[in-house]
Coordinates of C-alpha atoms and ligand atoms in Angstrom, one line a residue:
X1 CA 3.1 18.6 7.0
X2 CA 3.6 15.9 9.8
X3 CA 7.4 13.9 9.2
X4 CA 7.8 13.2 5.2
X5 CA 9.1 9.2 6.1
X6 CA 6.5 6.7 6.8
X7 CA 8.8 3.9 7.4
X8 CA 10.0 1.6 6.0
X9 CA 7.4 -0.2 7.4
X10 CA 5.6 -3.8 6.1
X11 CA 1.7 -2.7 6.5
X12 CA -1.7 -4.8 5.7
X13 CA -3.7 -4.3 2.6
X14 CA -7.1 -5.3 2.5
X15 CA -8.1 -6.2 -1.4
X16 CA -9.5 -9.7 -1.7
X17 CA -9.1 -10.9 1.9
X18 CA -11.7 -10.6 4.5
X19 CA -14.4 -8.8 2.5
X20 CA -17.5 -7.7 5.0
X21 CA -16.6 -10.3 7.5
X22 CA -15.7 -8.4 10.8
X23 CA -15.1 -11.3 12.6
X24 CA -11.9 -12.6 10.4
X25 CA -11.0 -9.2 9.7
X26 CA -10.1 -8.9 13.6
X27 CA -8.5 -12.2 13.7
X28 CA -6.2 -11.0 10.4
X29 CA -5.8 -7.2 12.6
X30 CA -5.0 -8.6 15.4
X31 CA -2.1 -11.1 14.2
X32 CA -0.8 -7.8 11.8
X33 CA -1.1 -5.3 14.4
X34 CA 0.5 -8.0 17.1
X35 CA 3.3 -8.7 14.6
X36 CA 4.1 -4.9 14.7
X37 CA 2.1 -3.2 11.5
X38 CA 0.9 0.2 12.3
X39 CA -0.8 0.5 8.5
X40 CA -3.8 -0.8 6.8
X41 CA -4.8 0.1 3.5
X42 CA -8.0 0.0 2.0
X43 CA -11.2 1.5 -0.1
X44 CA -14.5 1.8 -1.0
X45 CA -13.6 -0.8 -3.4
X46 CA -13.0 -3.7 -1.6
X47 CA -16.7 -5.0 -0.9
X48 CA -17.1 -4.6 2.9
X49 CA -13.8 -4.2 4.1
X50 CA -13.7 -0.9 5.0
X51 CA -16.6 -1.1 7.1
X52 CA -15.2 -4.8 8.6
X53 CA -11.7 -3.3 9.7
X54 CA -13.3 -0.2 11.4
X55 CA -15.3 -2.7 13.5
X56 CA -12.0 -4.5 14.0
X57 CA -10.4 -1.1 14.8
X58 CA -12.2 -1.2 17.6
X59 CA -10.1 -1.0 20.7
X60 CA -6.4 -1.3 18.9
X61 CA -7.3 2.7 16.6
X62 CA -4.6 4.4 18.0
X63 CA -2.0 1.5 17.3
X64 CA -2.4 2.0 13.5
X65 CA -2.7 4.3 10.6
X66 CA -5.4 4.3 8.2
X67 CA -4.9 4.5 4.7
X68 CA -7.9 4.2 2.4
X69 CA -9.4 5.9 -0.5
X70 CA -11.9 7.9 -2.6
X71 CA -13.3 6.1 -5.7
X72 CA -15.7 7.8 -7.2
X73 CA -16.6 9.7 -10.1
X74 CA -18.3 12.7 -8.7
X75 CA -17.4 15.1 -5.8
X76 CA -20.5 14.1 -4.2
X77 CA -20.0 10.4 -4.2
X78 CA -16.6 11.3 -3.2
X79 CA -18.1 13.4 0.2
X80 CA -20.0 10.5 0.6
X81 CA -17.2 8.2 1.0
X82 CA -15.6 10.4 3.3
X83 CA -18.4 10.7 5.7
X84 CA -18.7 6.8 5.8
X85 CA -15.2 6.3 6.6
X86 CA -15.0 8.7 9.1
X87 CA -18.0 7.3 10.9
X88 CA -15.8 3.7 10.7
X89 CA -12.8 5.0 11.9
X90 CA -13.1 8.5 13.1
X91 CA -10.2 9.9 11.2
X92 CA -7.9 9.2 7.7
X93 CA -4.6 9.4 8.1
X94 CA -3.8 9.1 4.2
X95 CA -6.9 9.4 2.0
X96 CA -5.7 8.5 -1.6
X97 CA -7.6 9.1 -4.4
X98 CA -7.9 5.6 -6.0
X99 CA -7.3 5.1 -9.5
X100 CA -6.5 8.8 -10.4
X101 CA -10.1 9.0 -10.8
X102 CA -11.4 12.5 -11.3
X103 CA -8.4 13.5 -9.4
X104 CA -8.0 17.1 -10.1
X105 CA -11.5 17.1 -8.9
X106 CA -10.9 15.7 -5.6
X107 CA -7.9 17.5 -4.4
X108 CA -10.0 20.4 -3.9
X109 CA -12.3 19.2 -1.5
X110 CA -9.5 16.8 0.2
X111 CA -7.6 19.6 0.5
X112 CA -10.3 21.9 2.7
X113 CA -10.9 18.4 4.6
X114 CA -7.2 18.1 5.6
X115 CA -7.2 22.1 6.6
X116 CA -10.2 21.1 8.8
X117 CA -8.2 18.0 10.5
X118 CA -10.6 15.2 9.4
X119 CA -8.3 13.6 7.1
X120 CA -3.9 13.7 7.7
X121 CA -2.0 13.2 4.5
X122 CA -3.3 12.9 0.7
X123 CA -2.0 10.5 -1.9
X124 CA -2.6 9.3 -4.9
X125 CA -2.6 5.8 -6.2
X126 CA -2.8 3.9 -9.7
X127 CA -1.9 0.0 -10.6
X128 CA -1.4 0.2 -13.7
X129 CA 1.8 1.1 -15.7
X130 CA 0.0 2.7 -19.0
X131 CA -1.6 5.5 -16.3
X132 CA 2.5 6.6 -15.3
X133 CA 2.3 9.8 -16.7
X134 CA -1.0 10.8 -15.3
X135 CA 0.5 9.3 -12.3
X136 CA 3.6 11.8 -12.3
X137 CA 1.5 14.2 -13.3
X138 CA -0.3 14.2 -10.0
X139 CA 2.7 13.5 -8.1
X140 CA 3.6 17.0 -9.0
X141 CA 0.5 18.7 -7.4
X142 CA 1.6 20.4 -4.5
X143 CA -1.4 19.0 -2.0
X144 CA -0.3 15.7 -2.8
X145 CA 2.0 14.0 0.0
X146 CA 2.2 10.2 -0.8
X147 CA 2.2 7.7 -3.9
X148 CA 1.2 4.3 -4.2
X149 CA 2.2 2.3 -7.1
X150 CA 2.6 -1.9 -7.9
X151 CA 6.6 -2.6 -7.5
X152 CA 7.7 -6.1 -7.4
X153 CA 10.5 -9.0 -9.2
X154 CA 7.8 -9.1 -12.5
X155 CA 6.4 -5.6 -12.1
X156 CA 9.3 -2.9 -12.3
X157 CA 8.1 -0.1 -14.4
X158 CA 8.0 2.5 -11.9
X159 CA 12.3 2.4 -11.6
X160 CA 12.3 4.2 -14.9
X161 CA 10.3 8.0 -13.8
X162 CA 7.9 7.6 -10.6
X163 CA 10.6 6.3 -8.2
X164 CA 12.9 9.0 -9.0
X165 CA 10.4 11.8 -9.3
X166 CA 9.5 10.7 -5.9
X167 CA 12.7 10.8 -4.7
X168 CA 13.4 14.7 -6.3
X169 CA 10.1 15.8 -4.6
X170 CA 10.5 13.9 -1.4
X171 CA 7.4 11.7 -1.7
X172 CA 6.8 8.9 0.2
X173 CA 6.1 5.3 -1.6
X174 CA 3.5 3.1 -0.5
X175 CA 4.0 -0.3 -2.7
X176 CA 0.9 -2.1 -3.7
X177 CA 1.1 -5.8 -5.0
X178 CA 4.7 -6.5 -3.4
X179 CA 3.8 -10.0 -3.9
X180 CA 2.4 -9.7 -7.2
X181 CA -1.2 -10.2 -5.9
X182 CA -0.2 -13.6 -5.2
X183 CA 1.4 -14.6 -8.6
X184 CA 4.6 -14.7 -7.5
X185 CA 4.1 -17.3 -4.4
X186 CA 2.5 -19.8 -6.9
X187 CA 6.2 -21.0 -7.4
X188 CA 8.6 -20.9 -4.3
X189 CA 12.0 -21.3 -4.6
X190 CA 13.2 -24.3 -2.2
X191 CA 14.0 -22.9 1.2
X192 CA 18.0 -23.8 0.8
X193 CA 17.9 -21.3 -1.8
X194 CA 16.3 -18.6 0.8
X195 CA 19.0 -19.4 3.1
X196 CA 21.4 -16.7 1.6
X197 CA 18.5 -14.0 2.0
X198 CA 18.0 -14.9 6.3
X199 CA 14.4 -15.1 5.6
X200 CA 12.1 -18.0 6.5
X201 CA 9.8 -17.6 3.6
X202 CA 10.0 -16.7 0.1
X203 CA 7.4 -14.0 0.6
X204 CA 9.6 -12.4 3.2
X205 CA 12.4 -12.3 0.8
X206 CA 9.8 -10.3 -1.5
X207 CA 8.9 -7.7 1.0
X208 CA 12.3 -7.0 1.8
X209 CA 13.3 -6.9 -1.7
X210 CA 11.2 -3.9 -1.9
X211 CA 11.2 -2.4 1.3
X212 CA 15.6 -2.6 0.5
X213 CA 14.3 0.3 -2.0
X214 CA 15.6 3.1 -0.6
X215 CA 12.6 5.0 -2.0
X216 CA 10.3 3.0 -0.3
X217 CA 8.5 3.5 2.8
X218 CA 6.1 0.8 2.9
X219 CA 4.8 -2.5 1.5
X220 CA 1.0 -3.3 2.1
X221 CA 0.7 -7.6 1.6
X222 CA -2.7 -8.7 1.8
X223 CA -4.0 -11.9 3.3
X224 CA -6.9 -13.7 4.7
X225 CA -4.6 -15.5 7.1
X226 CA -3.5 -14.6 10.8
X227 CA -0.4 -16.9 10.2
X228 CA 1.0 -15.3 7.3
X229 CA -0.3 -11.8 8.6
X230 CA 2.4 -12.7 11.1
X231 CA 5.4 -14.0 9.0
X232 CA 4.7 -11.1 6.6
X233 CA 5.0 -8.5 9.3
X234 CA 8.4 -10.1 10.3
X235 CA 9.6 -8.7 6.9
X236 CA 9.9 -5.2 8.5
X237 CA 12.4 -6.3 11.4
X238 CA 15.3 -8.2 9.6
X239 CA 18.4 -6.3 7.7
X240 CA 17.5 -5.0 4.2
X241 CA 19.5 -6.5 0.8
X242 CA 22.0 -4.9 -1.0
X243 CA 22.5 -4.8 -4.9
X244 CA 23.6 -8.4 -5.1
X245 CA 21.1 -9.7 -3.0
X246 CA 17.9 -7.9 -4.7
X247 CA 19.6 -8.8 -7.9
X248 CA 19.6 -12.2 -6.9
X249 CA 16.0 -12.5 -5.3
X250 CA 14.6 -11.0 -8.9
X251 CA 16.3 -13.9 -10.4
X252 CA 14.8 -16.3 -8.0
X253 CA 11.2 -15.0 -9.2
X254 CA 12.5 -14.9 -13.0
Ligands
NAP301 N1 -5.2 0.7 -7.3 C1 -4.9 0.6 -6.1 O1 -4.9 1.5 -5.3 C2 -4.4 -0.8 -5.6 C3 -4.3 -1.9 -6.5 C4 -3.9 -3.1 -6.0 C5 -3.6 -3.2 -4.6 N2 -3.8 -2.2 -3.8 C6 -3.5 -2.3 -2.3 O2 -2.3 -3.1 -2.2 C7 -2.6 -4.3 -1.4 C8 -1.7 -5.4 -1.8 O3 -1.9 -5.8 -3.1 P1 -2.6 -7.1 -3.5 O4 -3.6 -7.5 -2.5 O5 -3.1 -7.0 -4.9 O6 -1.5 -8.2 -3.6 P2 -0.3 -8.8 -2.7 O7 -0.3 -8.2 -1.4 O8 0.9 -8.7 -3.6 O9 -0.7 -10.4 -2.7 C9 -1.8 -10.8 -2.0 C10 -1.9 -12.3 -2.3 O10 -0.8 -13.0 -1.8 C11 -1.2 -14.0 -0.9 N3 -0.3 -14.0 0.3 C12 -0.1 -13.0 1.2 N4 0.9 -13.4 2.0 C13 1.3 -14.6 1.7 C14 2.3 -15.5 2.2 N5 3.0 -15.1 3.3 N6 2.5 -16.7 1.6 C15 1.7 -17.1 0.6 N7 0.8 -16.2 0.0 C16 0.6 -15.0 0.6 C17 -2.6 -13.8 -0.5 O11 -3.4 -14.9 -0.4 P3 -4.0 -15.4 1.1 O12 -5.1 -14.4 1.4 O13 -4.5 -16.7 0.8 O14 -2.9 -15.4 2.1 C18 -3.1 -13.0 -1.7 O15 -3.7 -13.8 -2.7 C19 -4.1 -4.5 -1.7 O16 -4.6 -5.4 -0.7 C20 -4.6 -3.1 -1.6 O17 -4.7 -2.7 -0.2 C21 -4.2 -1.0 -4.2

């Protein structure tokens, strides 16, 4: 297995933001990858977007690491993804199964797939906190190398078991929803109240609240927009918080 840390690193996730469209999905690349991120995260589930970042990919594949998924039911809808995605980006660097679903199922083949050099890492990945056990249950397998799980201000559930279980077996964390898909930018504090933090924007100071996990290795924002593709990379290059700081950020998003 290649080196266990991925980061911490801010990457790009692609739910909900530029769908099938090719076009802004280089535009939104471009500004990430120009900013710094080296990760994009994606699936079978979001509409298009696989297939609109590999043509984005184009030109820029060896700056960044590809992280997407399998989300199906059956091993053969499962092959099926894989063959797609490797004819949009040549390679997976972390195929995670999405959802959990039939994940017992899926290791198997994943695992002669990685043997075979087509994919690199294989993780597992679940947003929801009533699926935790199954979660840690698949955390121990032995073929799987990576987590993803939701971790913001209003979404803290995996503190109590998956964080430290990852921790103990030296798994790295991928955080989904580090900005609580968007819920928790409806409300922004006033920027003098950011000015303790040495962030410009109240969804740097959530990035870096995660990221300032020591069990973190990356954070995967998603947006439709070059400019705050940017700003959001930025998160990766400041200082991180300590206690206080995180403690006071969480009570900024209260
Ligand atoms: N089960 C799973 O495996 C799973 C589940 C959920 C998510 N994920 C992955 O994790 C990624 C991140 O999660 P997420 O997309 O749910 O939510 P998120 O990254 O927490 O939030 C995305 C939302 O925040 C807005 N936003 C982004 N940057 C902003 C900024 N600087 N200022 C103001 N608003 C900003 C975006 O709107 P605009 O587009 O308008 O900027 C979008 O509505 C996903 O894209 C996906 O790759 C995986």
């Amino acid at each position: 297995m290649e080196e266990r840390r991925l980061g911490p690193v801010v990457g790009l996730g692609t739910w909900n933001t530029f769908g099938d469209d090719a076009e802004l999905a280089g535009e939104v690349l471009g500004a990430a990858v120009g900013a710094g991120v080296r990760l994009v995260d994606s699936s079978p589930m979001y509409g298009g977007a696989e297939r609109a970042l590999g043509a984005a990919l184009d030109g820029r594949r060896d700056d960044v690491a590809v992280a997407t998924k399998i989300w199906a039911q059956s091993v053969g809808e499962g092959r099926e993804q894989l063959r797609r995605q490797l004819g949009w980006f040549g390679r997976v660097e972390l195929e995670q199964v999405h959802n959990l679903a039939a994940w017992r199922e899926h290791l198997d083949w994943l695992e002669r797939e990685q043997a075979e050099g087509r994919i690199g890492r294989i993780g597992v990945t679940h947003y929801d906190a009533s699926a935790f056990d199954e979660l840690a249950e698949a955390m121990r397998d032995r073929r799987v190398e990576c987590v993803q799980l939701p971790y913001n201000p209003h979404e803290r559930e995996c503190e109590e078991r998956l964080l430290p279980l990852a921790e103990e077996l030296g798994l790295p964390v991928i955080v989904m929803r580090p900005l609580g898909s968007g819920s928790l930018l409806r409300r922004e504090p006033p920027p003098e109240r950011l000015e303790p933090l040495g962030v410009y924007t109240w969804a740097q100071a959530l990035l870096v609240w995660a990221l300032s996990d020591p069990r973190v290795d990356a954070v995967i924002p998603a947006t439709r927009r070059p400019e705050r593709a940017r700003g959001n990379a930025a998160a990766g290059d400041g200082p991180r918080f300590d206690e206080e700081q995180r403690r006071y950020v969480a009570e900024l998003a209260a």
